[in-house]
């Protein structure tokens, strides 16, 4: 998106763009040069539910270094989003190494220097987004929300609600008991906090694995969420915790709401695997992009009253993100867009039918 263009933005991520190397357990060979990063996958999640012209309402930032691949530039162009590409020829594009062990445990390190994003990176249209995805520490979360909402453009705009919705994804290495007080302080500044189950447990010093089944300890997830909800989330205390629990789906907790959603791709084997799930990288970020646009567009008005509808959108968004290494394939046909040969709305309708028969665990 040209910096001079003004567009109505429903979603903006402050997650970074990264070109990934992904290393799996043997004998699966590694894959390099993959479009990745929290920003890219969350933008994907929002873009899945935003066919043109809504595609322009999906905001994200790409810092293109001197080594930026032309094929990735072409892919971004085909998505037709509100992407702000900043040319930075004096540096190398941010690249990362991802290594996967047993039970999808991920290790990550940067291969080139990172370029973090903050409110100063936002164009005038991105700054007026109706929702923001943040992936950061508790203290940085507070700073980002404060600076975005303090912008004169936010304060005086009649294009968007006075306050956008903030969805916070805490960074894993600071999901530790020492950071819990800072986490509780950050909760007052956001509408949604969304850790995965391990990160949620990390704040309380808990191992979230069920010793009996080897899966997610759902009771402990619910107990930890209760503690966060009791402390109050958002300025009015009515915000939500959305826990991403991989194969076990997700859990929603807010005042008056406690609900599990299943994952879209259900287990086909005894160990919970599904052949459609190829690479879990980016599934959680894609989930949050879908969640954000669901909160904005999933009802007659934007807001947390759309949380359950948004969780269905999020679950479907994550399902597309994990079906391949890298990004799903976008194709235009006579009936509109398909991703990996599937119409997003049809998959959403299928998931909602299944939800009618889902029994809460």
Short mmCIF file of C-alpha atoms in Angstrom, two decimals:
data_model
loop_
_atom_site.label_atom_id
_atom_site.label_comp_id
_atom_site.label_asym_id
_atom_site.label_seq_id
_atom_site.Cartn_x
_atom_site.Cartn_y
_atom_site.Cartn_z
CA UNK A 1 0.00 0.00 0.00
CA UNK A 2 1.37 3.39 -0.93
CA UNK A 3 2.16 5.51 2.12
CA UNK A 4 -0.04 8.27 0.72
CA UNK A 5 -3.11 6.09 0.32
CA UNK A 6 -5.92 6.34 2.83
CA UNK A 7 -7.97 3.22 3.37
CA UNK A 8 -10.31 1.93 6.05
CA UNK A 9 -8.31 -0.66 7.98
CA UNK A 10 -10.09 -3.35 9.99
CA UNK A 11 -6.93 -5.11 11.18
CA UNK A 12 -3.32 -4.14 11.69
CA UNK A 13 -0.54 -6.29 13.12
CA UNK A 14 2.62 -5.03 14.76
CA UNK A 15 4.13 -8.49 14.39
CA UNK A 16 7.24 -8.69 12.25
CA UNK A 17 7.76 -10.03 8.75
CA UNK A 18 10.43 -12.76 8.72
CA UNK A 19 11.81 -15.06 6.04
CA UNK A 20 11.99 -18.48 7.68
CA UNK A 21 14.13 -21.57 7.61
CA UNK A 22 12.13 -24.48 9.02
CA UNK A 23 13.91 -27.58 10.34
CA UNK A 24 11.80 -30.64 11.12
CA UNK A 25 12.67 -33.86 12.86
CA UNK A 26 14.50 -36.35 10.60
CA UNK A 27 13.95 -37.64 7.99
CA UNK A 28 11.91 -34.61 6.87
CA UNK A 29 14.27 -32.20 5.06
CA UNK A 30 14.44 -28.52 6.01
CA UNK A 31 12.73 -25.82 3.97
CA UNK A 32 14.23 -22.36 3.41
CA UNK A 33 13.08 -19.02 2.01
CA UNK A 34 9.60 -19.29 3.52
CA UNK A 35 7.36 -16.23 3.98
CA UNK A 36 6.84 -16.14 7.73
CA UNK A 37 6.82 -14.21 10.96
CA UNK A 38 3.97 -13.36 13.32
CA UNK A 39 3.01 -10.37 11.21
CA UNK A 40 2.74 -12.36 8.00
CA UNK A 41 0.70 -15.20 9.49
CA UNK A 42 -1.67 -12.93 11.38
CA UNK A 43 -2.18 -10.94 8.16
CA UNK A 44 -2.95 -14.25 6.44
CA UNK A 45 -5.58 -15.05 9.07
CA UNK A 46 -7.29 -11.72 8.48
CA UNK A 47 -6.87 -11.92 4.69
CA UNK A 48 -8.58 -15.33 4.49
CA UNK A 49 -11.84 -13.64 5.53
CA UNK A 50 -11.23 -10.53 3.42
CA UNK A 51 -11.69 -11.16 -0.31
CA UNK A 52 -11.31 -8.05 -2.49
CA UNK A 53 -12.16 -5.26 -1.97
CA UNK A 54 -12.06 -6.07 1.78
CA UNK A 55 -8.49 -7.32 1.27
CA UNK A 56 -7.32 -3.70 1.42
CA UNK A 57 -8.59 -3.51 5.02
CA UNK A 58 -5.82 -5.91 6.18
CA UNK A 59 -2.83 -3.90 7.35
CA UNK A 60 0.71 -5.14 7.95
CA UNK A 61 4.25 -3.90 7.49
CA UNK A 62 7.07 -5.54 5.55
CA UNK A 63 10.64 -4.28 5.82
CA UNK A 64 12.32 -5.37 2.59
CA UNK A 65 16.09 -5.56 2.84
CA UNK A 66 18.66 -5.66 0.05
CA UNK A 67 18.19 -9.43 -0.31
CA UNK A 68 14.36 -9.36 -0.48
CA UNK A 69 13.19 -12.16 -2.82
CA UNK A 70 11.12 -11.10 -5.81
CA UNK A 71 8.92 -14.19 -5.52
CA UNK A 72 7.83 -13.12 -2.02
CA UNK A 73 7.15 -9.60 -3.29
CA UNK A 74 4.92 -11.15 -5.98
CA UNK A 75 3.05 -13.26 -3.42
CA UNK A 76 2.36 -10.19 -1.27
CA UNK A 77 1.12 -8.34 -4.35
CA UNK A 78 -1.31 -11.17 -5.19
CA UNK A 79 -2.90 -10.93 -1.73
CA UNK A 80 -3.86 -7.32 -2.57
CA UNK A 81 -3.82 -6.19 1.07
CA UNK A 82 -3.13 -2.87 2.76
CA UNK A 83 0.49 -3.92 3.19
CA UNK A 84 3.05 -1.18 3.76
CA UNK A 85 6.34 -2.27 2.19
CA UNK A 86 9.26 -0.24 3.46
CA UNK A 87 12.42 -0.51 1.37
CA UNK A 88 15.50 -0.84 3.61
CA UNK A 89 18.38 -1.52 1.18
CA UNK A 90 20.99 -0.71 3.83
CA UNK A 91 20.18 -3.92 5.74
CA UNK A 92 19.38 -7.58 5.20
CA UNK A 93 15.79 -8.76 5.49
CA UNK A 94 14.99 -10.27 8.89
CA UNK A 95 15.45 -14.05 8.72
CA UNK A 96 14.74 -16.71 11.33
CA UNK A 97 15.56 -20.34 12.14
CA UNK A 98 12.71 -22.58 13.34
CA UNK A 99 13.39 -26.04 14.72
CA UNK A 100 10.70 -28.52 15.72
CA UNK A 101 11.04 -31.32 18.25
CA UNK A 102 8.56 -33.76 19.72
CA UNK A 103 4.95 -32.66 20.31
CA UNK A 104 5.45 -29.62 18.04
CA UNK A 105 7.91 -27.98 20.50
CA UNK A 106 9.45 -25.06 18.61
CA UNK A 107 12.87 -23.47 18.99
CA UNK A 108 13.56 -20.16 17.27
CA UNK A 109 16.47 -17.80 16.72
CA UNK A 110 17.16 -14.86 14.44
CA UNK A 111 19.69 -15.34 11.65
CA UNK A 112 19.87 -11.62 10.78
CA UNK A 113 19.17 -8.56 12.95
CA UNK A 114 15.49 -7.94 13.60
CA UNK A 115 13.71 -4.63 13.03
CA UNK A 116 10.92 -4.28 15.59
CA UNK A 117 7.78 -2.35 14.81
CA UNK A 118 6.10 0.28 16.99
CA UNK A 119 3.55 3.07 16.56
CA UNK A 120 6.08 5.18 14.68
CA UNK A 121 6.09 2.61 11.86
CA UNK A 122 2.36 3.03 11.21
CA UNK A 123 1.11 5.05 8.26
CA UNK A 124 -1.84 7.37 8.83
CA UNK A 125 -4.34 4.77 7.62
CA UNK A 126 -2.78 1.90 9.61
CA UNK A 127 -2.83 4.04 12.74
CA UNK A 128 -6.63 4.26 12.39
CA UNK A 129 -7.12 0.48 12.32
CA UNK A 130 -10.20 -0.87 14.10
CA UNK A 131 -8.10 -3.65 15.67
CA UNK A 132 -4.45 -4.26 16.45
CA UNK A 133 -2.52 -7.50 16.96
CA UNK A 134 0.43 -7.13 19.33
CA UNK A 135 3.07 -9.78 20.04
CA UNK A 136 5.37 -8.54 22.76
CA UNK A 137 6.26 -8.42 26.45
CA UNK A 138 3.80 -7.08 29.03
CA UNK A 139 5.65 -3.77 29.42
CA UNK A 140 5.96 -3.27 25.67
CA UNK A 141 2.26 -4.08 25.30
CA UNK A 142 1.41 -1.20 27.64
CA UNK A 143 3.73 1.15 25.74
CA UNK A 144 2.30 0.22 22.33
CA UNK A 145 -1.33 0.60 23.39
CA UNK A 146 -0.59 3.90 25.13
CA UNK A 147 1.22 5.34 22.13
CA UNK A 148 -1.32 4.20 19.54
CA UNK A 149 -4.30 5.51 21.50
CA UNK A 150 -2.49 8.77 22.32
CA UNK A 151 -1.98 9.57 18.65
CA UNK A 152 -3.69 12.81 17.58
CA UNK A 153 -5.05 10.91 14.56
CA UNK A 154 -6.79 8.42 16.88
CA UNK A 155 -8.14 11.12 19.16
CA UNK A 156 -9.67 13.24 16.41
CA UNK A 157 -10.75 10.70 13.80
CA UNK A 158 -14.40 10.12 12.98
CA UNK A 159 -13.53 7.15 10.74
CA UNK A 160 -13.16 4.57 13.52
CA UNK A 161 -14.46 4.00 17.04
CA UNK A 162 -12.66 6.15 19.61
CA UNK A 163 -10.76 3.09 20.79
CA UNK A 164 -9.66 0.15 18.63
CA UNK A 165 -9.64 -3.44 19.89
CA UNK A 166 -6.23 -4.69 21.05
CA UNK A 167 -5.43 -8.42 20.88
CA UNK A 168 -2.25 -9.22 22.80
CA UNK A 169 -0.13 -12.31 22.16
CA UNK A 170 2.54 -12.50 24.90
CA UNK A 171 6.03 -13.54 23.83
CA UNK A 172 6.91 -17.04 25.12
CA UNK A 173 10.23 -16.25 26.83
CA UNK A 174 8.56 -13.76 29.19
CA UNK A 175 5.63 -15.98 30.14
CA UNK A 176 7.22 -16.66 33.53
CA UNK A 177 6.05 -16.17 37.14
CA UNK A 178 8.32 -13.13 37.57
CA UNK A 179 6.36 -11.38 34.79
CA UNK A 180 2.89 -12.17 36.17
CA UNK A 181 2.49 -8.78 37.92
CA UNK A 182 3.41 -7.02 34.67
CA UNK A 183 0.99 -9.28 32.79
CA UNK A 184 -1.84 -8.35 35.14
CA UNK A 185 -1.05 -4.67 34.62
CA UNK A 186 -1.03 -5.11 30.84
CA UNK A 187 -4.45 -6.79 30.96
CA UNK A 188 -6.03 -3.44 31.82
CA UNK A 189 -4.86 -2.07 28.46
CA UNK A 190 -6.16 -4.75 26.06
CA UNK A 191 -9.45 -6.35 25.13
CA UNK A 192 -8.06 -9.84 24.56
CA UNK A 193 -5.00 -11.70 25.81
CA UNK A 194 -4.20 -14.85 23.85
CA UNK A 195 -1.38 -17.07 25.07
CA UNK A 196 -1.09 -20.69 24.07
CA UNK A 197 -1.66 -23.19 26.87
CA UNK A 198 2.06 -23.52 27.69
CA UNK A 199 2.51 -19.75 27.83
CA UNK A 200 -0.53 -19.38 30.08
CA UNK A 201 0.89 -21.98 32.44
CA UNK A 202 4.26 -20.28 32.34
CA UNK A 203 2.92 -17.15 34.01
CA UNK A 204 1.78 -19.29 36.96
CA UNK A 205 4.69 -21.72 37.01
CA UNK A 206 2.54 -24.66 35.86
CA UNK A 207 3.19 -27.48 33.42
CA UNK A 208 0.00 -27.62 31.37
CA UNK A 209 0.43 -31.23 30.22
CA UNK A 210 -2.06 -33.72 31.61
CA UNK A 211 0.02 -36.46 33.27
CA UNK A 212 -2.61 -39.08 32.50
CA UNK A 213 -3.31 -38.40 28.83
CA UNK A 214 -0.22 -36.49 27.72
CA UNK A 215 -2.54 -33.83 26.27
CA UNK A 216 -3.52 -30.41 27.52
CA UNK A 217 -4.63 -30.18 31.14
CA UNK A 218 -7.96 -28.51 30.44
CA UNK A 219 -8.91 -28.09 34.09
CA UNK A 220 -5.68 -26.22 34.79
CA UNK A 221 -6.19 -24.03 31.70
CA UNK A 222 -9.64 -23.10 32.98
CA UNK A 223 -8.37 -22.39 36.50
CA UNK A 224 -5.62 -20.07 35.22
CA UNK A 225 -8.08 -18.26 32.97
CA UNK A 226 -10.42 -17.77 35.91
CA UNK A 227 -7.66 -15.98 37.77
CA UNK A 228 -6.99 -13.60 34.87
CA UNK A 229 -10.67 -12.87 34.30
CA UNK A 230 -11.15 -12.20 38.02
CA UNK A 231 -8.38 -9.59 37.87
CA UNK A 232 -10.21 -7.82 35.04
CA UNK A 233 -9.24 -7.49 31.39
CA UNK A 234 -9.68 -4.22 29.54
CA UNK A 235 -10.59 -0.81 30.88
CA UNK A 236 -14.06 -2.01 31.86
CA UNK A 237 -12.92 -5.41 33.17
CA UNK A 238 -15.04 -7.23 30.57
CA UNK A 239 -12.27 -8.44 28.28
CA UNK A 240 -11.39 -12.03 27.41
CA UNK A 241 -8.72 -14.71 27.55
CA UNK A 242 -8.48 -16.83 24.42
CA UNK A 243 -6.14 -19.78 24.96
CA UNK A 244 -4.74 -21.46 21.85
CA UNK A 245 -4.28 -25.12 22.67
CA UNK A 246 -3.13 -26.70 19.41
CA UNK A 247 -4.76 -30.08 18.73
CA UNK A 248 -7.08 -29.46 21.69
CA UNK A 249 -8.60 -26.38 20.07
CA UNK A 250 -9.09 -23.16 22.01
CA UNK A 251 -10.70 -21.99 25.22
CA UNK A 252 -12.63 -18.75 25.69
CA UNK A 253 -12.97 -17.14 29.11
CA UNK A 254 -14.71 -13.85 29.83
CA UNK A 255 -17.29 -12.62 32.34
CA UNK A 256 -20.26 -14.93 31.79
CA UNK A 257 -18.46 -17.11 29.22
CA UNK A 258 -16.45 -20.33 29.51
CA UNK A 259 -16.29 -22.40 26.33
CA UNK A 260 -14.00 -24.81 24.51
CA UNK A 261 -13.86 -24.95 20.71
CA UNK A 262 -12.36 -27.97 18.94
CA UNK A 263 -9.55 -27.64 16.40
CA UNK A 264 -10.78 -27.80 12.81
CA UNK A 265 -8.46 -30.66 11.85
CA UNK A 266 -9.38 -33.48 14.22
CA UNK A 267 -7.15 -36.38 15.26
CA UNK A 268 -6.97 -39.30 12.84
CA UNK A 269 -4.43 -41.39 14.73
CA UNK A 270 -3.94 -42.58 18.29
CA UNK A 271 -1.33 -39.88 18.98
CA UNK A 272 -3.67 -37.10 17.82
CA UNK A 273 -2.11 -36.44 14.41
CA UNK A 274 -3.96 -35.46 11.24
CA UNK A 275 -2.41 -35.90 7.79
CA UNK A 276 -3.75 -32.51 6.73
CA UNK A 277 -1.53 -30.80 9.33
CA UNK A 278 1.86 -30.38 7.69
CA UNK A 279 3.55 -27.56 9.61
CA UNK A 280 2.19 -25.85 12.77
CA UNK A 281 4.34 -22.75 12.20
CA UNK A 282 2.10 -19.71 12.15
CA UNK A 283 -1.08 -21.48 13.18
CA UNK A 284 -1.45 -19.43 16.35
CA UNK A 285 -0.70 -16.13 14.60
CA UNK A 286 -3.14 -16.97 11.81
CA UNK A 287 -5.72 -17.78 14.46
CA UNK A 288 -5.40 -14.29 15.92
CA UNK A 289 -5.76 -12.56 12.56
CA UNK A 290 -9.00 -14.44 12.03
CA UNK A 291 -10.09 -13.66 15.59
CA UNK A 292 -9.49 -9.94 15.13
CA UNK A 293 -11.53 -9.56 11.93
CA UNK A 294 -14.22 -11.76 13.49
CA UNK A 295 -14.46 -9.35 16.41
CA UNK A 296 -14.79 -6.45 13.96
CA UNK A 297 -17.13 -8.02 11.39
CA UNK A 298 -18.72 -11.02 13.12
CA UNK A 299 -21.81 -9.15 14.32
CA UNK A 300 -23.86 -6.05 13.70
CA UNK A 301 -21.26 -3.94 15.53
CA UNK A 302 -17.57 -4.51 16.32
CA UNK A 303 -16.81 -5.72 19.82
CA UNK A 304 -16.33 -8.53 22.31
CA UNK A 305 -19.98 -9.54 21.99
CA UNK A 306 -18.77 -11.24 18.78
CA UNK A 307 -16.19 -13.38 20.59
CA UNK A 308 -17.74 -16.79 19.96
CA UNK A 309 -18.32 -16.04 16.28
CA UNK A 310 -14.77 -14.70 16.06
CA UNK A 311 -13.39 -17.89 17.62
CA UNK A 312 -14.99 -19.89 14.79
CA UNK A 313 -13.34 -17.60 12.24
CA UNK A 314 -10.03 -17.94 14.10
CA UNK A 315 -10.20 -21.74 14.16
CA UNK A 316 -10.81 -21.87 10.42
CA UNK A 317 -8.03 -19.38 9.75
CA UNK A 318 -5.56 -21.52 11.72
CA UNK A 319 -6.63 -24.61 9.76
CA UNK A 320 -5.42 -23.08 6.48
CA UNK A 321 -2.15 -21.83 7.99
CA UNK A 322 -0.98 -25.31 9.04
CA UNK A 323 -1.81 -27.34 5.93
CA UNK A 324 1.56 -26.67 4.25
CA UNK A 325 5.02 -25.28 4.80
CA UNK A 326 4.62 -21.55 4.32
CA UNK A 327 1.45 -19.95 3.05
CA UNK A 328 -1.66 -21.59 1.53
CA UNK A 329 -2.23 -21.25 -2.21
CA UNK A 330 -4.64 -18.53 -3.32
CA UNK A 331 -6.56 -19.08 -6.56
CA UNK A 332 -9.41 -17.13 -8.15
CA UNK A 333 -12.23 -19.18 -9.70
CA UNK A 334 -15.71 -18.45 -11.05
CA UNK A 335 -17.12 -18.63 -7.51
CA UNK A 336 -14.53 -16.35 -5.95
CA UNK A 337 -11.36 -17.17 -4.04
CA UNK A 338 -10.10 -20.53 -2.91
CA UNK A 339 -7.23 -21.23 -0.55
CA UNK A 340 -5.72 -24.69 -0.98
CA UNK A 341 -8.70 -25.40 -3.23
CA UNK A 342 -11.27 -24.58 -0.52
CA UNK A 343 -13.69 -21.67 -0.18
CA UNK A 344 -13.15 -20.14 3.26
CA UNK A 345 -16.84 -19.49 3.90
CA UNK A 346 -17.72 -23.09 3.07
CA UNK A 347 -15.16 -24.33 5.57
CA UNK A 348 -16.57 -21.93 8.16
CA UNK A 349 -20.08 -23.25 7.51
CA UNK A 350 -18.82 -26.81 7.89
CA UNK A 351 -17.12 -25.96 11.19
CA UNK A 352 -20.25 -24.29 12.55
CA UNK A 353 -22.29 -27.40 11.71
CA UNK A 354 -19.82 -29.50 13.65
CA UNK A 355 -19.96 -27.11 16.60
CA UNK A 356 -23.66 -27.82 17.03
CA UNK A 357 -22.81 -31.40 18.01
CA UNK A 358 -19.63 -30.64 19.98
CA UNK A 359 -19.81 -31.71 23.62
CA UNK A 360 -17.87 -29.54 26.05
CA UNK A 361 -15.00 -31.58 27.57
#
